[in-house]
Each structure stands twice: as structure tokens, then as C-alpha cells.
mmCIF file of C-alpha atoms and ligand atoms in Angstrom:
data_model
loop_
_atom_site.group_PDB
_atom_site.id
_atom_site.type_symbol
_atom_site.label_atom_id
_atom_site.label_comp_id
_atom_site.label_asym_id
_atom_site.label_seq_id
_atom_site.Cartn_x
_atom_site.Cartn_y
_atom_site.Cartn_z
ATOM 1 C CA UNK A 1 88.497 85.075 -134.238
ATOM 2 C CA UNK A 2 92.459 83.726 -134.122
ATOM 3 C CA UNK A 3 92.542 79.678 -133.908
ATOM 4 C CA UNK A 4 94.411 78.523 -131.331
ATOM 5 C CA UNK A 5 96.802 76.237 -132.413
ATOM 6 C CA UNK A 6 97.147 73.318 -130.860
ATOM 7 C CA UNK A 7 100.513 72.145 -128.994
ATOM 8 C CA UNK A 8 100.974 68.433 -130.722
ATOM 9 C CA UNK A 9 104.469 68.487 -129.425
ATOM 10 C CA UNK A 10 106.798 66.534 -126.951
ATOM 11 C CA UNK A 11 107.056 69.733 -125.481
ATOM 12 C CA UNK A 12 103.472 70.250 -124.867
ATOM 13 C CA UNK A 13 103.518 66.837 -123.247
ATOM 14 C CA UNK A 14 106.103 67.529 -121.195
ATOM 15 C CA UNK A 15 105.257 70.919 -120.001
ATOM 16 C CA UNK A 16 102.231 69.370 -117.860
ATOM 17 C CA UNK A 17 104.794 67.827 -115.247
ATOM 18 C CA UNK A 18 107.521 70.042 -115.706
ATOM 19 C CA UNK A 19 109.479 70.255 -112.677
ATOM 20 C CA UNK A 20 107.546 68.192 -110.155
ATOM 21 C CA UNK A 21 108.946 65.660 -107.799
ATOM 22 C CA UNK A 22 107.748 62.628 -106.259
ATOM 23 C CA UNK A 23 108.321 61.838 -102.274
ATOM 24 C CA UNK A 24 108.482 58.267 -100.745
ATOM 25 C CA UNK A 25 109.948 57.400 -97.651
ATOM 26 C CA UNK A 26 111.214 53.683 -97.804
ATOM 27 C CA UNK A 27 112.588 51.483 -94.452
ATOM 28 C CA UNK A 28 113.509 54.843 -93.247
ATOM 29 C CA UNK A 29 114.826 56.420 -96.256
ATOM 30 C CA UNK A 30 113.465 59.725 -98.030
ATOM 31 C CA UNK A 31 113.570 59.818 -101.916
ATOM 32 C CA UNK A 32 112.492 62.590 -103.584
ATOM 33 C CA UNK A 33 111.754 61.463 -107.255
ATOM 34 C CA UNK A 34 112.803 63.768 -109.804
ATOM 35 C CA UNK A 35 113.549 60.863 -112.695
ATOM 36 C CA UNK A 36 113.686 57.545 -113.578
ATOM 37 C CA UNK A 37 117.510 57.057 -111.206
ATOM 38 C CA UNK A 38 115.490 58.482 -108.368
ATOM 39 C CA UNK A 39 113.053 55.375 -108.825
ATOM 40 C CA UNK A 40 115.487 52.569 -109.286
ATOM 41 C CA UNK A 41 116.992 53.764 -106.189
ATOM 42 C CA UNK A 42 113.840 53.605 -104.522
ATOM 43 C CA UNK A 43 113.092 50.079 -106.067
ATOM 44 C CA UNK A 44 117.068 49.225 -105.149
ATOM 45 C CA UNK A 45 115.546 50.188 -101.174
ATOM 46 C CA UNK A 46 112.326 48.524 -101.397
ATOM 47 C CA UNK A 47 113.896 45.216 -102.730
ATOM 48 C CA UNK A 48 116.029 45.028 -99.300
ATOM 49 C CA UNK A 49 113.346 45.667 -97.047
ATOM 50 C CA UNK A 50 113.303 42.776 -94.975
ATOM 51 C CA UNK A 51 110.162 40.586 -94.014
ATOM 52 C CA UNK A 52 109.117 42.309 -91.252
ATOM 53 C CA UNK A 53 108.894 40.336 -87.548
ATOM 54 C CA UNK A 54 104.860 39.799 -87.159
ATOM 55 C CA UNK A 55 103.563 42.464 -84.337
ATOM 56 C CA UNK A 56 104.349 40.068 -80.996
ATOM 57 C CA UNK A 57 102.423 42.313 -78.336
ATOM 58 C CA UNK A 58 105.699 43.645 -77.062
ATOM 59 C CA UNK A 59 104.307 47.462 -78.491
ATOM 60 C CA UNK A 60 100.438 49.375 -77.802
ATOM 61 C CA UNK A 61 98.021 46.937 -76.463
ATOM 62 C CA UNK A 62 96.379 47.320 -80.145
ATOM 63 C CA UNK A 63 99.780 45.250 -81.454
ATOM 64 C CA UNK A 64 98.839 41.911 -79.476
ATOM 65 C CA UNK A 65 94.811 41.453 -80.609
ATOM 66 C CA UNK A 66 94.392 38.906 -82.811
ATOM 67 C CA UNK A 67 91.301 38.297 -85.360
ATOM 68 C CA UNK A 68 89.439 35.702 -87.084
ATOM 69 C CA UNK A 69 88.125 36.123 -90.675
ATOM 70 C CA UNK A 70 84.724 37.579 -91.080
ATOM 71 C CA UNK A 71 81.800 35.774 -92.788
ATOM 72 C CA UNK A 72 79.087 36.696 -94.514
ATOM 73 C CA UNK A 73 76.333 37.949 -92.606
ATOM 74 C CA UNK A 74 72.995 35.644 -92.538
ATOM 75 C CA UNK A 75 71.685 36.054 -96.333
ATOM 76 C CA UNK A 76 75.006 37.386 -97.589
ATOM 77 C CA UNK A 77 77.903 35.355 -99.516
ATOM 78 C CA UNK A 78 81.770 35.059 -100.269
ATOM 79 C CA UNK A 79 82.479 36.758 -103.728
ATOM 80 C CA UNK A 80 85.594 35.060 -104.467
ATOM 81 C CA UNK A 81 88.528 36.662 -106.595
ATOM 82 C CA UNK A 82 91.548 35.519 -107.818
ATOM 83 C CA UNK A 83 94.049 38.624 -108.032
ATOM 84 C CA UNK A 84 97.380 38.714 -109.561
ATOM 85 C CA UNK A 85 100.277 41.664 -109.509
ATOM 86 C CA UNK A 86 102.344 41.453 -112.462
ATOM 87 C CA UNK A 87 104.408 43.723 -114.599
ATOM 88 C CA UNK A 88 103.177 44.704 -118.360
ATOM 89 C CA UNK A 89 104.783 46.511 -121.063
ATOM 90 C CA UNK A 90 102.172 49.821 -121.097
ATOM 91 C CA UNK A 91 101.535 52.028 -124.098
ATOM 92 C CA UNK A 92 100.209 54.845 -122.720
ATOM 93 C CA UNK A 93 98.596 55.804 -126.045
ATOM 94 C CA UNK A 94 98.561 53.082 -128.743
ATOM 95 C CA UNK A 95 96.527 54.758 -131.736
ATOM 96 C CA UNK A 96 99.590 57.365 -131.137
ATOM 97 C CA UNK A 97 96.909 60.316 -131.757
ATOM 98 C CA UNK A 98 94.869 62.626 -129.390
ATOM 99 C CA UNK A 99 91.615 62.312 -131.650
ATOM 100 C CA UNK A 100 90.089 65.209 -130.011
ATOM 101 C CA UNK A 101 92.997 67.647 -130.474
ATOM 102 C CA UNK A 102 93.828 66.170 -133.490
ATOM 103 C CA UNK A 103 97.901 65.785 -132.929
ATOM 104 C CA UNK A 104 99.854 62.822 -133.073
ATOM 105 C CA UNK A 105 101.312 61.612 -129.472
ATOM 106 C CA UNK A 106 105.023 60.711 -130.098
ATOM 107 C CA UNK A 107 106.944 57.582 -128.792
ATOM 108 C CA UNK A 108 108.154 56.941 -126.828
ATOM 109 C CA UNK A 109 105.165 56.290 -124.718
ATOM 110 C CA UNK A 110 105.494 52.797 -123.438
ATOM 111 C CA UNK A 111 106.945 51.918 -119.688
ATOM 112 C CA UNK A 112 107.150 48.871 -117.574
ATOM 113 C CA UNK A 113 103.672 48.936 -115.702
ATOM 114 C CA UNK A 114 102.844 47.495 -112.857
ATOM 115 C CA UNK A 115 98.900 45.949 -112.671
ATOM 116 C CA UNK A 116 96.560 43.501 -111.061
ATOM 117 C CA UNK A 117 94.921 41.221 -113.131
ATOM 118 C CA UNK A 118 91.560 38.808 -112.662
ATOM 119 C CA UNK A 119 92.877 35.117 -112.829
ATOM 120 C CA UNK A 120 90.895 31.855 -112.514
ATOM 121 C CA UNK A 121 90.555 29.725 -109.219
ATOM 122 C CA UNK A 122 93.502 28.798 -107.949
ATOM 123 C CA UNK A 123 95.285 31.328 -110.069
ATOM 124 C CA UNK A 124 95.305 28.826 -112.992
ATOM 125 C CA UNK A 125 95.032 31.392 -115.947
ATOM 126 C CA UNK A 126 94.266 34.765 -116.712
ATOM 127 C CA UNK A 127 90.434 35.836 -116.321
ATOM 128 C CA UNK A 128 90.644 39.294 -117.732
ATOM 129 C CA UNK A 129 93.281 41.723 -119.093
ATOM 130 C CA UNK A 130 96.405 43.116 -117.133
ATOM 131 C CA UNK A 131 95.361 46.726 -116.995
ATOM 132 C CA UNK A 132 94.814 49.629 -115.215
ATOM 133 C CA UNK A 133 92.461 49.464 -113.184
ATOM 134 C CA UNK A 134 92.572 46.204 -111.889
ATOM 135 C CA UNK A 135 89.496 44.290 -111.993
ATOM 136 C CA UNK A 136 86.364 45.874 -110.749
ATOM 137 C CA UNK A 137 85.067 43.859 -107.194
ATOM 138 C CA UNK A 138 81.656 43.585 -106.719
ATOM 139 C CA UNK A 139 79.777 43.049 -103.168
ATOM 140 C CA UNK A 140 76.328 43.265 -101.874
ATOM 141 C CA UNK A 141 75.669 44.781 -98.185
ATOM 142 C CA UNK A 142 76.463 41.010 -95.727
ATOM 143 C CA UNK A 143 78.837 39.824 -98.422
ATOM 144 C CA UNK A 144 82.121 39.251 -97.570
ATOM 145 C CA UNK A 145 84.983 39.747 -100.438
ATOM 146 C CA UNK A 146 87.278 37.210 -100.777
ATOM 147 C CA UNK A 147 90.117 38.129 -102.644
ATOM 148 C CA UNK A 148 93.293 36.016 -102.921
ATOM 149 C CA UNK A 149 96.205 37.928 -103.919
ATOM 150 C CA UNK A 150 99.557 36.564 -105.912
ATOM 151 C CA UNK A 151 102.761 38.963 -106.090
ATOM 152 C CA UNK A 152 103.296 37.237 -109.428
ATOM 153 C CA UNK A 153 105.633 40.442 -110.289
ATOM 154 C CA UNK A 154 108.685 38.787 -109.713
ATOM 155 C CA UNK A 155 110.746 41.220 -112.176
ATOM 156 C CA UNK A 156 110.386 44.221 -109.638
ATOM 157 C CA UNK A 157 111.179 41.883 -106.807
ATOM 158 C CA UNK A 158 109.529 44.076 -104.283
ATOM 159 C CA UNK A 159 106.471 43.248 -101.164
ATOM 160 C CA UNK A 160 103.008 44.408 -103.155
ATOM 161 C CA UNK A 161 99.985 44.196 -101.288
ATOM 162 C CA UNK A 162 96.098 45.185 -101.619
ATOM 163 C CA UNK A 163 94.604 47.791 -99.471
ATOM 164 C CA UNK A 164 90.892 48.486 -100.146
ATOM 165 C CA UNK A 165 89.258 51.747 -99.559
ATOM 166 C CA UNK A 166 84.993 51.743 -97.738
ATOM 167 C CA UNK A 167 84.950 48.374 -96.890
ATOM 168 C CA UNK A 168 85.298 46.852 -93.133
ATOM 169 C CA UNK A 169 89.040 44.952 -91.890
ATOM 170 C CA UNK A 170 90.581 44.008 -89.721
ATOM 171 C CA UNK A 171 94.207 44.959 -88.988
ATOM 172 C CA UNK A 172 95.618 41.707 -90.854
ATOM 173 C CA UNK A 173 93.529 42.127 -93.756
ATOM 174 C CA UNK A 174 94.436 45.969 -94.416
ATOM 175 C CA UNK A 175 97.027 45.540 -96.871
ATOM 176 C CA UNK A 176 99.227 48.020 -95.638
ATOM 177 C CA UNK A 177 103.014 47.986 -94.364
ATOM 178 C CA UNK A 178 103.709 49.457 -91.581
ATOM 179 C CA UNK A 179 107.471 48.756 -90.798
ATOM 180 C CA UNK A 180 107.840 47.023 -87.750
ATOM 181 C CA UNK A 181 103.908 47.108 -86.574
ATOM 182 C CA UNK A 182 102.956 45.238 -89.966
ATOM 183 C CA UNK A 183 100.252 42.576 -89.903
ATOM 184 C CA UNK A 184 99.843 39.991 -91.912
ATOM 185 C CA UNK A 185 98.536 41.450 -95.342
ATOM 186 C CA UNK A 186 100.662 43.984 -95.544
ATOM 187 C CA UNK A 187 103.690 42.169 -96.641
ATOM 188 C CA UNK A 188 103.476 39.275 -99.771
ATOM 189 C CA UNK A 189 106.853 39.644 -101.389
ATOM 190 C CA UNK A 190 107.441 38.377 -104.698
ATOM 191 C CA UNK A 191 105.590 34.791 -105.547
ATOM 192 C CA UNK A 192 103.669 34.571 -102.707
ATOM 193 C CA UNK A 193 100.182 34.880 -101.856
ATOM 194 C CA UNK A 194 97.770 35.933 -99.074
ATOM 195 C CA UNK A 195 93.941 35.791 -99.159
ATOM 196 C CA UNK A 196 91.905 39.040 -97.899
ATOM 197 C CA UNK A 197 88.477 39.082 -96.426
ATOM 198 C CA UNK A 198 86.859 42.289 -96.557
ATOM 199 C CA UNK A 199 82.952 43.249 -95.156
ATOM 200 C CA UNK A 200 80.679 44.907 -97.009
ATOM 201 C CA UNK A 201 78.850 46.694 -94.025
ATOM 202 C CA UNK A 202 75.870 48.633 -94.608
ATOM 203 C CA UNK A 203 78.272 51.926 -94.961
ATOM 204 C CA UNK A 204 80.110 50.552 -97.652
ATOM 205 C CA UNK A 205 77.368 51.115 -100.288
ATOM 206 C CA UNK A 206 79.163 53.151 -103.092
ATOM 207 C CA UNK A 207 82.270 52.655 -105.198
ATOM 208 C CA UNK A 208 85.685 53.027 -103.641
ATOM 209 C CA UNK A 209 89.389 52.320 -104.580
ATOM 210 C CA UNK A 210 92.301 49.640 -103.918
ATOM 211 C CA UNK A 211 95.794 49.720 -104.319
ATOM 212 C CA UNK A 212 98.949 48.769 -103.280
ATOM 213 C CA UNK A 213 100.165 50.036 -99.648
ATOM 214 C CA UNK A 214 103.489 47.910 -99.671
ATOM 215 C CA UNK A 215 106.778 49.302 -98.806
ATOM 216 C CA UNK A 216 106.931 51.200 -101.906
ATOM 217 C CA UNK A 217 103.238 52.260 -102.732
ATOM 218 C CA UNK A 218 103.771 55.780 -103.812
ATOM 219 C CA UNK A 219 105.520 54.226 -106.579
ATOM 220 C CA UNK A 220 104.020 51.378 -107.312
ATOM 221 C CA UNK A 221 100.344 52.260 -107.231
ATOM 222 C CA UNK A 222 101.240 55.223 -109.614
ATOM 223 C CA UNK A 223 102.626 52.494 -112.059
ATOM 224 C CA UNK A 224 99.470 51.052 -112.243
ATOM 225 C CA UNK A 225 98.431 49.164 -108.970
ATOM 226 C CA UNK A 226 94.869 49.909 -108.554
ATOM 227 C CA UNK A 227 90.873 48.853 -109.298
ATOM 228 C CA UNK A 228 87.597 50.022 -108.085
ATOM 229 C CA UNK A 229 85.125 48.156 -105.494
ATOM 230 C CA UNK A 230 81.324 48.501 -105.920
ATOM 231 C CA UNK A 231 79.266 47.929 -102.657
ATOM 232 C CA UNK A 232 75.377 47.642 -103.362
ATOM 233 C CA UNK A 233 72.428 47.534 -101.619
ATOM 234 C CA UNK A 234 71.370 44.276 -100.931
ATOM 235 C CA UNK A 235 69.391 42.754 -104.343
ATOM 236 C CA UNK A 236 69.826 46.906 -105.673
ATOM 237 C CA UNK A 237 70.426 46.283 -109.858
ATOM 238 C CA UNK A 238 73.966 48.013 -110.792
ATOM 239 C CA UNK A 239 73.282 50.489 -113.370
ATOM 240 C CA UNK A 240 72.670 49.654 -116.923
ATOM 241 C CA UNK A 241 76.571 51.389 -117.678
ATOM 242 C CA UNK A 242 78.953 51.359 -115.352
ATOM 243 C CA UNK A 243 82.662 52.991 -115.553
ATOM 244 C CA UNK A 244 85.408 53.081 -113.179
ATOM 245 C CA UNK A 245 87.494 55.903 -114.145
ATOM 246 C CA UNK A 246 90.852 56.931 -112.770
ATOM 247 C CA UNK A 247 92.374 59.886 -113.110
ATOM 248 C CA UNK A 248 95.930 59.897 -112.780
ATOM 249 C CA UNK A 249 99.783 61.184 -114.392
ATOM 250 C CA UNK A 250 102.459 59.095 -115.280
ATOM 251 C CA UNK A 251 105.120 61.506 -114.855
ATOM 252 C CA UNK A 252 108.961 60.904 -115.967
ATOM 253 C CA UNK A 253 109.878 59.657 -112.870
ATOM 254 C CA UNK A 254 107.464 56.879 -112.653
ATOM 255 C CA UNK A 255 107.887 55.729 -116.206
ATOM 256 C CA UNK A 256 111.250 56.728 -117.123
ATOM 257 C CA UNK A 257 109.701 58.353 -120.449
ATOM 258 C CA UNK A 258 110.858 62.163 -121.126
ATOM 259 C CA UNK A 259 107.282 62.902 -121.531
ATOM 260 C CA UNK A 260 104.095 63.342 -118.961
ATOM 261 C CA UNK A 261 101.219 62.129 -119.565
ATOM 262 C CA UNK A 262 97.817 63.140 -117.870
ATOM 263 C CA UNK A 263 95.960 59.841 -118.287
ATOM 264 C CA UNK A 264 92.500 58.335 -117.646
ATOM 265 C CA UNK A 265 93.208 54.166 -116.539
ATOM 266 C CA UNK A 266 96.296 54.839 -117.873
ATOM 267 C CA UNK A 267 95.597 55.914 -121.347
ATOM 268 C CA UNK A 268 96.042 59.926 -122.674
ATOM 269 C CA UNK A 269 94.128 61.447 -125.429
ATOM 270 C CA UNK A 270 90.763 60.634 -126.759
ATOM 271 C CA UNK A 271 90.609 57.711 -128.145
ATOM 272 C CA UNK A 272 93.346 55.939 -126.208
ATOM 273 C CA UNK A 273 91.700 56.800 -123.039
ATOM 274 C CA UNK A 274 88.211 54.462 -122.407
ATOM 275 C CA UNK A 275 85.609 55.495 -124.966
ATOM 276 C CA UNK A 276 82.151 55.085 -122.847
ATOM 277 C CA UNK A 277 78.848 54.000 -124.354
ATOM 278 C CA UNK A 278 75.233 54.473 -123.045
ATOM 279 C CA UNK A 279 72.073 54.452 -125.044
ATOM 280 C CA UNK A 280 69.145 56.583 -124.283
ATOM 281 C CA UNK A 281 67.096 55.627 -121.274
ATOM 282 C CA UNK A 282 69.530 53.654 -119.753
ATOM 283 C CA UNK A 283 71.164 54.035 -115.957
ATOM 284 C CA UNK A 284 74.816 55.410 -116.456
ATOM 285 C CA UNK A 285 77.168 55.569 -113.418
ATOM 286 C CA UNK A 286 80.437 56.911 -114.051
ATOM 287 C CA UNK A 287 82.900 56.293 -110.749
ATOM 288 C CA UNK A 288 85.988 58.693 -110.666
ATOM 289 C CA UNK A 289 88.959 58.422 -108.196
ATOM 290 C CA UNK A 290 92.162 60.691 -108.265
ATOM 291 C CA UNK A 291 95.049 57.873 -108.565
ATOM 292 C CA UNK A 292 98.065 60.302 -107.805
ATOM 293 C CA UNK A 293 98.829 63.699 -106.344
ATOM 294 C CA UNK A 294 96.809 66.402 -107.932
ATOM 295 C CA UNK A 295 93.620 67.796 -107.612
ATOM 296 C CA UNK A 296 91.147 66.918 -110.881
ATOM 297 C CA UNK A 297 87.971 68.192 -111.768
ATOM 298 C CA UNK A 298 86.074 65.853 -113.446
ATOM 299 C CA UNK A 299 83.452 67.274 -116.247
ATOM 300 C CA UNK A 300 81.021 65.418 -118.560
ATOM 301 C CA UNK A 301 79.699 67.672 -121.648
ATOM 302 C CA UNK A 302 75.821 67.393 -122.084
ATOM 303 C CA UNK A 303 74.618 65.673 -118.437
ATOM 304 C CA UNK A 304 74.372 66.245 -114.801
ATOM 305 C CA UNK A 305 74.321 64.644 -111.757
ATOM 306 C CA UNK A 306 73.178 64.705 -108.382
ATOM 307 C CA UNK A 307 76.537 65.347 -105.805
ATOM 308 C CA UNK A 308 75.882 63.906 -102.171
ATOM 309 C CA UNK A 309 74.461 66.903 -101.201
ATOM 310 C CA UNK A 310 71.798 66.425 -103.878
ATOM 311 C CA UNK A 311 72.690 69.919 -105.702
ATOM 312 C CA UNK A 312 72.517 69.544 -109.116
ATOM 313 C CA UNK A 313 76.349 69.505 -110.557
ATOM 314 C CA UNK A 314 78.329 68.753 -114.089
ATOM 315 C CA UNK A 315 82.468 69.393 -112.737
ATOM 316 C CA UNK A 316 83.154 67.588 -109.662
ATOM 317 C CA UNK A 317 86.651 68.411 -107.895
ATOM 318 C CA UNK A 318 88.044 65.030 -107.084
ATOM 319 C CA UNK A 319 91.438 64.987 -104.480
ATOM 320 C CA UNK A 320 94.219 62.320 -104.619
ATOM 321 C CA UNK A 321 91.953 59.053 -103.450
ATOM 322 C CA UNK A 322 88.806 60.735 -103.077
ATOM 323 C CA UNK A 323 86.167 59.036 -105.267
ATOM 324 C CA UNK A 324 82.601 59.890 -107.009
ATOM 325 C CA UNK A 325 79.627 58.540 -108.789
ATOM 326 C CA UNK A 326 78.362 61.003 -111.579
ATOM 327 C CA UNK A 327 74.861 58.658 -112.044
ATOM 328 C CA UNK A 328 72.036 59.458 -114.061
ATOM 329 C CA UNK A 329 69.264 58.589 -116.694
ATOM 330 C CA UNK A 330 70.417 59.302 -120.292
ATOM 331 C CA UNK A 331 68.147 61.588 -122.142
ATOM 332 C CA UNK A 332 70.820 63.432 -124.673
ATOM 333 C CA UNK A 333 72.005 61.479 -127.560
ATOM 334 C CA UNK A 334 75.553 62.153 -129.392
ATOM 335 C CA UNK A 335 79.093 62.150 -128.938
ATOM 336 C CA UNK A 336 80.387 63.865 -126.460
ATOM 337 C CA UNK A 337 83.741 64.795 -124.585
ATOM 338 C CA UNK A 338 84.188 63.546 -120.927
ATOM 339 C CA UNK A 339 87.610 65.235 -118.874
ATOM 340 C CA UNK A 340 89.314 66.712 -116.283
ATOM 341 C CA UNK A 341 88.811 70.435 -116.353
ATOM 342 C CA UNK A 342 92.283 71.559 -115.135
ATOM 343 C CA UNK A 343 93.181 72.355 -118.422
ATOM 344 C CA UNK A 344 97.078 71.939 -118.760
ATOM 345 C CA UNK A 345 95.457 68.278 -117.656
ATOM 346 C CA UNK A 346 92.785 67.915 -119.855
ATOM 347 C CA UNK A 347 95.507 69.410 -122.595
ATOM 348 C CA UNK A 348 97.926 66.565 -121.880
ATOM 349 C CA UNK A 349 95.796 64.022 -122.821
ATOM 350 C CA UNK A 350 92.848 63.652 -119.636
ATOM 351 C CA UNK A 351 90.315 63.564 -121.662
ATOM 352 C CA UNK A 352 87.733 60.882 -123.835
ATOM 353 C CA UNK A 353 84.632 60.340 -125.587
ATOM 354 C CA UNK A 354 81.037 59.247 -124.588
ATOM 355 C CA UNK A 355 78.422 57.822 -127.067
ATOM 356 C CA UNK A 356 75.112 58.425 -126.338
ATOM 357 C CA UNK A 357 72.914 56.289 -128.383
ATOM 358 C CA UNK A 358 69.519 56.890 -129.537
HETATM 359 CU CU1 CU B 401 93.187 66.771 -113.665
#
């Protein structure tokens, strides 16, 4: 049987988002993002957007309601976060090797990330690292999340926001810009804060997304801007593992690099990418989310899962924003190889390791 070699090259990098090209539409403006001058001159449009005039009833009815903040409902409580956006200096790949493939991942491979990061109360110093994902928020069904947010990315000098995916808002607290009709959360330019209050209704139970929905998310939540929420039952125990997973490219004209990059939580190649760990007999819940504009299909070697339609299933197709829980009891001890099964993706570096322990 002929080997295959393997393609340890720039060039197989780069093949993987050969000719592709971002769209964002910003205060009126189409870009179409073919390199790194494409995004500056996106940036360049999003920095003059202009605070936009709070909705004052003079559109749709829907404009002129106004909202108080949820609380809890009886037995549920405020789980409090402190949430900063800030720019990082990102090495997509810092052991510079694909340890499955066995090849060495050339520089340059760094870019100017942008990332939420867990602070203390009152935003008084870092709680966790700056890295994608943000950090993981965590809600029982009659909780209420509180998240206060800081656009501490003053370098970009651009609006950010957070927009959460399954739980209940209102309009103000939905993170998103919408031009002229935008509420209050969906504006906090740079060095300014807002606090959201999400509900986490009985239909919330899962794991979802959030990410930025400012006047230049496309961009910005592909340089980084996103974390995972985890709604549980009310007193349900979260599995013994747990792993939020995005899968996601940082292309050229995101990054600026000459290379792509198919990444998991913005890391390519095994062993760069998050090496999970279970032991036998333990509860393992993987949760994957597409974080940009493909397609994946995510694949763990050795398990299975139930899918929501309770057929049994080991690849999962997973659409940009769509998310899953691959959850189950481990019984099969080793190392093995979790990825995306699109293989120019898995090729590029979409890929990782699981330990199974005895
Ligand atoms: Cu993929």
C-alpha cells in the first residue's frame, strides 16, 4: 500500500481557504473581505459608526415598549459575571507542530485576537484567561444571568456587544445593533460598560453560544468574540467532563496571516487544539458550535451519542451557529482523535486528542 504523504507545508495550510471571501455590511456599506486591507477598511467603517439615537417610538409600535429587568423566578438566583472584551496577541498553534500529522506548522501564526475574558467584581482583575471561547456561563432553569460587560478593547476602537443564543431577552438586553432601531445593549463602544440580564426559562436547558452582534460582528466574532452558555435543569449535576468546543477558520482576511487555519477555540493541529480528558465511568459532554461560515461535521473516534432524535450517532453535521451535545458514559479507555470530518478541515489543523482513562 503507497503512504500518503502528508502536506506539512504553508501551502497545505493555505489551500483550505483558498479563494474565499468574507461579506459584512457596515452603516450601510458592503465589504467583501478578500485580505487583511479589506478588514481595516471595514474596522476604518465600524470605528465611525456613530452612537446610534435610542429607538424614540417614532417607528413600529414594537420601537416605543419599554422593559424592566427580569428576576429570578421564586427558588432561582442571579449568577453574576464580570465580562471583559479585549484584544490579545493569538498564536494559533504554539507547540508549532500538528502532533497527529506529524508536520511542523510554520510562523507566522500569531494575529491580533479579539476575546472576552472572566474578570472579578467590579472588573477589578482578571478571573480567567483571555481566550477563545470566552468564559463558559452557567444557569439553572429560574436563574437569571447577570452579566456585566466592559468594551475594554480600546485598540480596535469599535461598539462590541454580547448577544446570547437559548436564553430569554428582552429587546434591550439582546446585544445586537441594529442601526437606527438599536436598543440599549447593542451598542457599548470602547471603555464602556452595560450589564445584561438574561432568563433561563425552562426551554433554555442545553448549551448554546454568545458573541458579539455589534456593528462589525462578522468580523469581530470570527477574531475570537465568543463563549458557550450551559442551562440546567433545576438542581440536575453537570456532567463529570464538560467541553465547549468551537469549530471555526481564521482565514487571511481575519488575521492578516498568509495562511488558513481550520481551528478548534482557536487552536489548529493536535496538540495545540484542547486536549480532552475523561476517565472511565465518568459523564462526558462535549458541546460543539460552528463559529464561522462553513458547514463541520463533528466526529469522535471510539464513542457515540444519542442525537435529539435519540438515534444512535458518532459524526454530527454542525451549521454556522448551530450547536450540539455529544454526552455519554465512558466505557473505552485510550487515546483517541476527536475532529471535524470535512477533511481539507480536519487536514488544516481541526482536529485533537481525547484521553480516556482507565
Ligand atoms: Cu469542518
Amino acid at each position: 500500500m503507497e503512504a500518503v504523504p502528508p502536506d506539512p507545508t504553508r501551502r497545505g495550510f493555505l489551500q483550505a481557504g483558498a479563494g474565499t471571501a468574507l461579506l459584512c455590511t457596515i452603516g450601510g456599506k458592503g465589504f467583501a473581505l478578500r485580505d487583511a486591507k479589506d478588514a481595516e477598511a471595514a474596522d476604518a467603517a465600524a470605528r465611525a459608526v456613530a452612537r446610534p439615537r435610542q429607538a424614540a417610538g417614532a417607528g413600529e409600535p414594537a420601537d416605543a415598549l419599554k422593559f424592566g429587568t427580569p428576576q429570578p423566578q421564586p427558588g432561582g438566583v442571579r449568577r453574576e459575571y464580570w465580562i471583559q472584551a479585549r484584544t490579545v496577541i493569538w498564536d494559533i498553534a504554539p507547540t508549532g507542530r500538528d502532533d497527529w500529522h506529524g508536520h511542523a506548522i510554520p510562523k507566522p501564526r500569531a494575529f491580533k485576537a479579539v476575546v472576552y475574558q472572566l474578570m472579578t467584581a467590579g472588573f477589578a482583575k482578571a478571573a480567567g484567561p483571555a481566550a477563545m471561547p470566552g468564559p463558559t456561563l452557567v444557569a439553572e432553569v429560574g436563574d437569571t444571568l447577570v452579566v456585566h460587560f466592559r468594551n475594554n478593547a480600546e485598540a480596535l476602537g469599535q461598539a462590541l456587544t454580547m448577544h446570547p443564543h437559548g436564553v430569554r431577552y428582552t429587546p434591550d438586553y439582546d446585544g445586537v445593533y441594529l442601526g437606527g432601531h438599536t436598543r440599549a445593549g447593542g451598542f457599548i463602544a470602547p471603555g464602556e460598560e452595560f450589564t445584561y440580564t438574561w432568563e433561563a426559562v425552562p426551554g433554555a436547558v442545553g448549551a448554546w453560544a454568545y458573541h458579539d452582534h455589534g456593528p462589525n460582528h462578522t468580523l469581530n466574532s470570527q477574531r475570537g468574540l465568543f463563549g458557550c452558555i450551559v442551562i440546567r435543569e433545576k438542581g440536575a449535576p453537570g456532567p463529570d467532563a464538560e467541553f465547549p468546543l468551537f469549530l471555526h477558520a481564521l482565514q487571511p482576511p481575519v488575521t492578516g496571516l498568509r495562511a488558513s487555519f481550520q481551528c478548534i477555540n482557536g487552536r489548529a493541529g493536535a496538540g495545540n487544539t484542547p486536549t480532552l480528558r475523561s476517565k472511565v465511568g465518568q459523564d462526558v459532554a462535549m458541546h460543539v458550535f460552528g463559529a464561522d461560515n462553513f458547514f463541520h461535521d463533528f466526529h469522535v473516534h471510539g464513542h457515540r451519542w444519542k442525537d435529539s432524535g435519540g438515534a444512535s450517532v458518532d459524526t454530527k453535521t454542525i451549521g454556522p451557529s448551530e450547536g450540539m451535545t455529544a454526552r455519554w458514559t465512558e466505557d473505552n479507555p485510550g487515546r483517541w482523535l476527536y475532529h471535524c470530518h470535512v477533511f481539507s478541515h480536519q487536514d488544516a489543523g481541526m482536529a485533537g486528542w481525547y484521553f480516556a482513562e482507565p
